mmCIF file of C-alpha atoms in Angstrom:
data_model
loop_
_atom_site.group_PDB
_atom_site.id
_atom_site.type_symbol
_atom_site.label_atom_id
_atom_site.label_comp_id
_atom_site.label_asym_id
_atom_site.label_seq_id
_atom_site.Cartn_x
_atom_site.Cartn_y
_atom_site.Cartn_z
ATOM 1 C CA GLY A 1 -130.904 -186.769 19.956
ATOM 2 C CA ALA A 2 -130.809 -188.234 16.491
ATOM 3 C CA VAL A 3 -131.544 -184.866 14.433
ATOM 4 C CA VAL A 4 -131.192 -184.986 10.681
ATOM 5 C CA SER A 5 -131.179 -181.645 8.696
ATOM 6 C CA GLN A 6 -132.033 -181.321 5.223
ATOM 7 C CA HIS A 7 -131.693 -178.195 3.052
ATOM 8 C CA PRO A 8 -133.379 -176.485 1.197
ATOM 9 C CA SER A 9 -136.785 -177.071 2.251
ATOM 10 C CA TRP A 10 -138.273 -175.612 -0.820
ATOM 11 C CA VAL A 11 -136.715 -174.895 -4.364
ATOM 12 C CA ILE A 12 -138.261 -173.527 -7.542
ATOM 13 C CA CYS A 13 -136.007 -173.172 -10.582
ATOM 14 C CA LYS A 14 -136.099 -173.450 -14.309
ATOM 15 C CA SER A 15 -135.895 -176.480 -16.570
ATOM 16 C CA GLY A 16 -132.309 -177.301 -17.283
ATOM 17 C CA THR A 17 -130.846 -176.189 -13.837
ATOM 18 C CA SER A 18 -128.931 -178.513 -11.629
ATOM 19 C CA VAL A 19 -130.247 -178.629 -7.930
ATOM 20 C CA LYS A 20 -128.320 -179.805 -4.916
ATOM 21 C CA ILE A 21 -129.991 -181.059 -1.721
ATOM 22 C CA GLU A 22 -127.941 -181.372 1.522
ATOM 23 C CA CYS A 23 -128.561 -184.010 4.250
ATOM 24 C CA ARG A 24 -126.788 -183.782 7.647
ATOM 25 C CA SER A 25 -126.868 -185.786 10.678
ATOM 26 C CA LEU A 26 -126.325 -183.354 13.351
ATOM 27 C CA ASP A 27 -125.730 -185.364 16.470
ATOM 28 C CA PHE A 28 -124.645 -188.792 15.330
ATOM 29 C CA GLN A 29 -122.408 -190.616 12.871
ATOM 30 C CA ALA A 30 -124.525 -191.943 10.065
ATOM 31 C CA THR A 31 -122.997 -195.078 8.444
ATOM 32 C CA THR A 32 -125.791 -195.050 5.819
ATOM 33 C CA MET A 33 -127.968 -192.464 4.425
ATOM 34 C CA PHE A 34 -130.949 -192.989 2.277
ATOM 35 C CA TRP A 35 -132.749 -190.785 -0.311
ATOM 36 C CA TYR A 36 -136.425 -191.268 -0.831
ATOM 37 C CA ARG A 37 -138.937 -189.534 -3.277
ATOM 38 C CA GLN A 38 -142.780 -189.125 -2.755
ATOM 39 C CA PHE A 39 -145.262 -188.742 -5.603
ATOM 40 C CA PRO A 40 -148.644 -187.495 -4.561
ATOM 41 C CA LYS A 41 -150.727 -189.882 -2.762
ATOM 42 C CA GLN A 42 -148.146 -192.507 -2.927
ATOM 43 C CA SER A 43 -145.789 -193.861 -0.400
ATOM 44 C CA LEU A 44 -142.018 -192.894 0.242
ATOM 45 C CA MET A 45 -139.868 -194.562 -2.678
ATOM 46 C CA LEU A 46 -136.337 -195.480 -1.805
ATOM 47 C CA MET A 47 -134.121 -193.974 -4.590
ATOM 48 C CA ALA A 48 -130.740 -194.904 -3.397
ATOM 49 C CA THR A 49 -128.652 -196.083 -0.409
ATOM 50 C CA SER A 50 -125.576 -194.150 0.303
ATOM 51 C CA ASN A 51 -122.562 -195.309 2.561
ATOM 52 C CA GLU A 52 -119.888 -192.978 3.615
ATOM 53 C CA GLY A 53 -116.725 -193.116 1.279
ATOM 54 C CA SER A 54 -118.525 -195.620 -1.231
ATOM 55 C CA LYS A 55 -120.547 -195.468 -4.376
ATOM 56 C CA ALA A 56 -124.283 -195.210 -3.771
ATOM 57 C CA THR A 57 -126.505 -198.122 -4.590
ATOM 58 C CA TYR A 58 -129.423 -197.143 -6.731
ATOM 59 C CA GLU A 59 -132.819 -198.789 -6.815
ATOM 60 C CA GLN A 60 -133.966 -200.198 -9.982
ATOM 61 C CA GLY A 61 -135.434 -197.418 -12.412
ATOM 62 C CA VAL A 62 -133.529 -194.629 -10.688
ATOM 63 C CA GLU A 63 -131.030 -192.916 -13.145
ATOM 64 C CA LYS A 64 -127.674 -192.568 -11.318
ATOM 65 C CA ASP A 65 -126.418 -189.886 -13.906
ATOM 66 C CA LYS A 66 -129.631 -187.787 -13.332
ATOM 67 C CA PHE A 67 -129.546 -188.112 -9.360
ATOM 68 C CA LEU A 68 -125.804 -187.907 -8.188
ATOM 69 C CA ILE A 69 -125.362 -188.892 -4.607
ATOM 70 C CA ASN A 70 -122.245 -188.127 -2.763
ATOM 71 C CA HIS A 71 -121.656 -189.252 0.889
ATOM 72 C CA ALA A 72 -118.340 -187.479 1.660
ATOM 73 C CA SER A 73 -118.475 -187.788 5.365
ATOM 74 C CA LEU A 74 -120.334 -189.631 8.230
ATOM 75 C CA THR A 75 -122.566 -186.644 8.674
ATOM 76 C CA LEU A 76 -123.304 -185.365 5.182
ATOM 77 C CA SER A 77 -124.906 -186.822 2.165
ATOM 78 C CA THR A 78 -125.858 -184.691 -0.965
ATOM 79 C CA LEU A 79 -128.365 -185.371 -3.672
ATOM 80 C CA THR A 80 -127.855 -183.482 -7.005
ATOM 81 C CA VAL A 81 -130.686 -183.454 -9.575
ATOM 82 C CA THR A 82 -128.797 -182.635 -12.695
ATOM 83 C CA SER A 83 -130.399 -180.814 -15.568
ATOM 84 C CA ALA A 84 -133.846 -180.857 -13.905
ATOM 85 C CA HIS A 85 -137.015 -181.014 -15.889
ATOM 86 C CA PRO A 86 -140.513 -180.611 -14.892
ATOM 87 C CA GLU A 87 -141.083 -184.337 -14.349
ATOM 88 C CA ASP A 88 -138.587 -184.204 -11.714
ATOM 89 C CA SER A 89 -140.743 -181.951 -9.637
ATOM 90 C CA SER A 90 -141.287 -183.970 -6.494
ATOM 91 C CA PHE A 91 -140.948 -184.263 -2.603
ATOM 92 C CA TYR A 92 -137.489 -185.543 -1.824
ATOM 93 C CA ILE A 93 -136.511 -186.685 1.530
ATOM 94 C CA CYS A 94 -133.564 -188.066 3.093
ATOM 95 C CA SER A 95 -132.759 -190.238 6.310
ATOM 96 C CA ALA A 96 -129.839 -191.465 8.155
ATOM 97 C CA ARG A 97 -129.144 -194.155 10.670
ATOM 98 C CA ARG A 98 -126.457 -195.613 12.995
ATOM 99 C CA ASP A 99 -126.748 -199.147 11.985
ATOM 100 C CA GLU A 100 -129.171 -201.604 10.511
ATOM 101 C CA HIS A 101 -130.728 -202.415 14.049
ATOM 102 C CA GLN A 102 -131.775 -198.751 14.545
ATOM 103 C CA PRO A 103 -134.694 -196.767 13.081
ATOM 104 C CA GLN A 104 -134.136 -194.234 10.456
ATOM 105 C CA HIS A 105 -134.135 -190.458 11.273
ATOM 106 C CA PHE A 106 -135.665 -188.291 8.670
ATOM 107 C CA GLY A 107 -135.006 -184.807 7.349
ATOM 108 C CA ASP A 108 -137.905 -182.453 6.744
ATOM 109 C CA GLY A 109 -137.905 -183.007 3.046
ATOM 110 C CA THR A 110 -137.306 -180.915 0.040
ATOM 111 C CA ARG A 111 -140.150 -179.666 -2.275
ATOM 112 C CA LEU A 112 -138.654 -179.418 -5.785
ATOM 113 C CA SER A 113 -140.776 -177.510 -8.674
ATOM 114 C CA ILE A 114 -139.168 -177.249 -11.962
ATOM 115 C CA LEU A 115 -140.788 -174.698 -14.089
ATOM 116 C CA ILE B 1 -148.308 -210.363 -0.411
ATOM 117 C CA LEU B 2 -145.703 -208.502 -2.736
ATOM 118 C CA ASN B 3 -145.896 -205.070 -1.227
ATOM 119 C CA VAL B 4 -146.206 -203.275 2.163
ATOM 120 C CA GLU B 5 -150.009 -202.407 2.466
ATOM 121 C CA GLN B 6 -151.562 -200.607 5.128
ATOM 122 C CA SER B 7 -155.300 -200.233 6.173
ATOM 123 C CA PRO B 8 -157.446 -198.218 6.339
ATOM 124 C CA GLN B 9 -156.147 -195.619 4.200
ATOM 125 C CA SER B 10 -157.798 -192.812 6.565
ATOM 126 C CA LEU B 11 -159.545 -192.764 9.596
ATOM 127 C CA HIS B 12 -161.649 -190.290 11.659
ATOM 128 C CA VAL B 13 -162.371 -190.960 15.362
ATOM 129 C CA GLN B 14 -163.384 -189.031 18.405
ATOM 130 C CA GLU B 15 -161.319 -187.818 21.190
ATOM 131 C CA GLY B 16 -161.133 -190.766 23.677
ATOM 132 C CA ASP B 17 -161.624 -193.459 21.148
ATOM 133 C CA SER B 18 -159.435 -196.314 20.827
ATOM 134 C CA THR B 19 -158.336 -197.367 17.414
ATOM 135 C CA ASN B 20 -156.003 -199.605 15.508
ATOM 136 C CA PHE B 21 -154.351 -199.826 11.912
ATOM 137 C CA THR B 22 -152.994 -202.842 9.904
ATOM 138 C CA CYS B 23 -149.763 -203.339 8.256
ATOM 139 C CA SER B 24 -149.221 -206.187 5.872
ATOM 140 C CA PHE B 25 -145.827 -207.166 4.504
ATOM 141 C CA PRO B 26 -144.016 -209.884 2.756
ATOM 142 C CA SER B 27 -142.868 -212.515 5.184
ATOM 143 C CA SER B 28 -139.848 -213.720 2.929
ATOM 144 C CA ASN B 29 -136.439 -212.014 3.403
ATOM 145 C CA PHE B 30 -137.841 -210.215 6.494
ATOM 146 C CA TYR B 31 -135.343 -208.237 8.734
ATOM 147 C CA ALA B 32 -137.438 -205.805 10.804
ATOM 148 C CA LEU B 33 -140.634 -203.979 10.899
ATOM 149 C CA HIS B 34 -140.598 -200.191 11.314
ATOM 150 C CA TRP B 35 -143.566 -197.833 12.413
ATOM 151 C CA TYR B 36 -143.422 -194.053 11.975
ATOM 152 C CA ARG B 37 -145.592 -191.287 12.745
ATOM 153 C CA TRP B 38 -145.548 -188.368 10.246
ATOM 154 C CA GLU B 39 -147.215 -184.997 11.255
ATOM 155 C CA THR B 40 -147.963 -182.383 8.831
ATOM 156 C CA ALA B 41 -145.085 -180.092 8.303
ATOM 157 C CA LYS B 42 -142.750 -182.065 10.307
ATOM 158 C CA SER B 43 -140.416 -185.026 9.586
ATOM 159 C CA PRO B 44 -141.294 -188.739 10.152
ATOM 160 C CA GLU B 45 -140.686 -189.727 13.718
ATOM 161 C CA ALA B 46 -139.726 -193.364 14.608
ATOM 162 C CA LEU B 47 -142.131 -195.278 16.948
ATOM 163 C CA PHE B 48 -141.034 -198.841 16.785
ATOM 164 C CA VAL B 49 -138.493 -201.154 15.255
ATOM 165 C CA MET B 50 -139.846 -204.732 15.726
ATOM 166 C CA THR B 51 -137.916 -207.998 14.711
ATOM 167 C CA LEU B 52 -139.175 -210.982 16.583
ATOM 168 C CA ASN B 53 -142.463 -212.989 15.827
ATOM 169 C CA GLY B 54 -144.971 -212.288 18.580
ATOM 170 C CA ASP B 55 -143.044 -209.072 19.583
ATOM 171 C CA GLU B 56 -145.146 -206.376 21.352
ATOM 172 C CA LYS B 57 -143.794 -202.845 21.857
ATOM 173 C CA LYS B 58 -145.330 -199.954 23.877
ATOM 174 C CA LYS B 59 -144.841 -196.139 23.893
ATOM 175 C CA GLY B 60 -147.223 -194.418 26.202
ATOM 176 C CA ARG B 61 -150.630 -194.824 24.762
ATOM 177 C CA ILE B 62 -149.323 -196.438 21.394
ATOM 178 C CA SER B 63 -148.414 -200.104 20.996
ATOM 179 C CA ALA B 64 -147.865 -202.521 18.099
ATOM 180 C CA THR B 65 -147.696 -206.109 17.786
ATOM 181 C CA LEU B 66 -145.850 -208.243 15.085
ATOM 182 C CA ASN B 67 -146.477 -211.557 13.349
ATOM 183 C CA THR B 68 -143.647 -212.472 11.136
ATOM 184 C CA LYS B 69 -145.013 -215.677 9.862
ATOM 185 C CA GLU B 70 -148.105 -214.344 8.477
ATOM 186 C CA GLY B 71 -146.693 -211.008 7.580
ATOM 187 C CA TYR B 72 -148.663 -208.460 9.721
ATOM 188 C CA SER B 73 -148.311 -205.960 12.343
ATOM 189 C CA TYR B 74 -150.926 -203.923 14.204
ATOM 190 C CA LEU B 75 -150.664 -200.439 15.668
ATOM 191 C CA TYR B 76 -153.019 -199.580 18.563
ATOM 192 C CA ILE B 77 -153.742 -196.157 19.967
ATOM 193 C CA LYS B 78 -155.542 -196.145 23.219
ATOM 194 C CA GLY B 79 -157.750 -192.976 24.167
ATOM 195 C CA SER B 80 -156.931 -191.036 21.109
ATOM 196 C CA GLN B 81 -156.056 -187.334 21.523
ATOM 197 C CA PRO B 82 -156.158 -184.599 18.901
ATOM 198 C CA GLU B 83 -152.322 -184.637 18.982
ATOM 199 C CA ASP B 84 -152.284 -188.176 17.659
ATOM 200 C CA SER B 85 -153.609 -186.709 14.216
ATOM 201 C CA ALA B 86 -150.937 -187.740 11.903
ATOM 202 C CA THR B 87 -150.184 -190.191 9.046
ATOM 203 C CA TYR B 88 -148.919 -193.633 10.469
ATOM 204 C CA LEU B 89 -146.462 -195.266 8.161
ATOM 205 C CA CYS B 90 -145.062 -198.929 8.405
ATOM 206 C CA ALA B 91 -142.092 -200.202 6.582
ATOM 207 C CA SER B 92 -140.613 -203.539 6.007
ATOM 208 C CA LEU B 93 -136.931 -203.813 6.204
ATOM 209 C CA THR B 94 -135.405 -206.381 4.026
ATOM 210 C CA GLY B 95 -132.202 -206.938 1.843
ATOM 211 C CA GLY B 96 -130.058 -207.805 4.922
ATOM 212 C CA GLY B 97 -131.210 -204.808 6.715
ATOM 213 C CA ASN B 98 -130.660 -202.205 3.858
ATOM 214 C CA LYS B 99 -134.017 -201.619 2.102
ATOM 215 C CA LEU B 100 -136.911 -199.961 3.788
ATOM 216 C CA THR B 101 -140.107 -200.516 1.784
ATOM 217 C CA PHE B 102 -142.950 -198.332 2.901
ATOM 218 C CA GLY B 103 -146.702 -198.618 2.898
ATOM 219 C CA THR B 104 -148.810 -195.746 1.910
ATOM 220 C CA GLY B 105 -149.813 -194.884 5.387
ATOM 221 C CA THR B 106 -152.931 -194.600 7.413
ATOM 222 C CA GLN B 107 -154.085 -190.887 8.039
ATOM 223 C CA LEU B 108 -155.637 -190.443 11.404
ATOM 224 C CA LYS B 109 -157.589 -187.502 12.316
ATOM 225 C CA VAL B 110 -158.874 -187.185 15.952
ATOM 226 C CA GLU B 111 -161.689 -184.707 16.525
ATOM 227 C CA LEU B 112 -162.853 -183.267 19.616
#
């Protein structure tokens, strides 16, 4: 149990394009979903926390107009990288959890390359 | 300690060796300590969620201890096998249970 699906796994697109990444909890209802970014040789960095039906809480330094997060249901959160530029190229990974006492369950991640 | 720190950064052991890694975290605003195993081309897999000082948890050949007063946790692997090769991440949960801050991980390679 506790499967999280993330799509797409790999995206290559031109500068200026907007890219949407989906994160779905397949077999449980996730009250909270999280979006992380990983730079090479660095740890997973929390970008934002997403609660179903409410606005996402962004970490300091993360542009909310650049990284749009929508958590429309208890099983789906989306991250849209708007007008992506080469510096947005990175590995993005989502996670979901039932409550704060439970571990987070991760998707497989999305490698985004902006040309 | 201001950040979550893990050591060593990488480790090569022989099959059958026992090994351990360290995770140091800020002891203030502590809510829980998580351990994850992240194999190449897979998603991170939860190993343990630990909350109480002195807590010890075990899953097969893997075990972990927690000291919340001094801010550290140890992960032990007994009789390492090649399938244990992965990056082991620890993360400190703070902010009332809403913010998970990860260390950079310990990359373990178990050789035959």
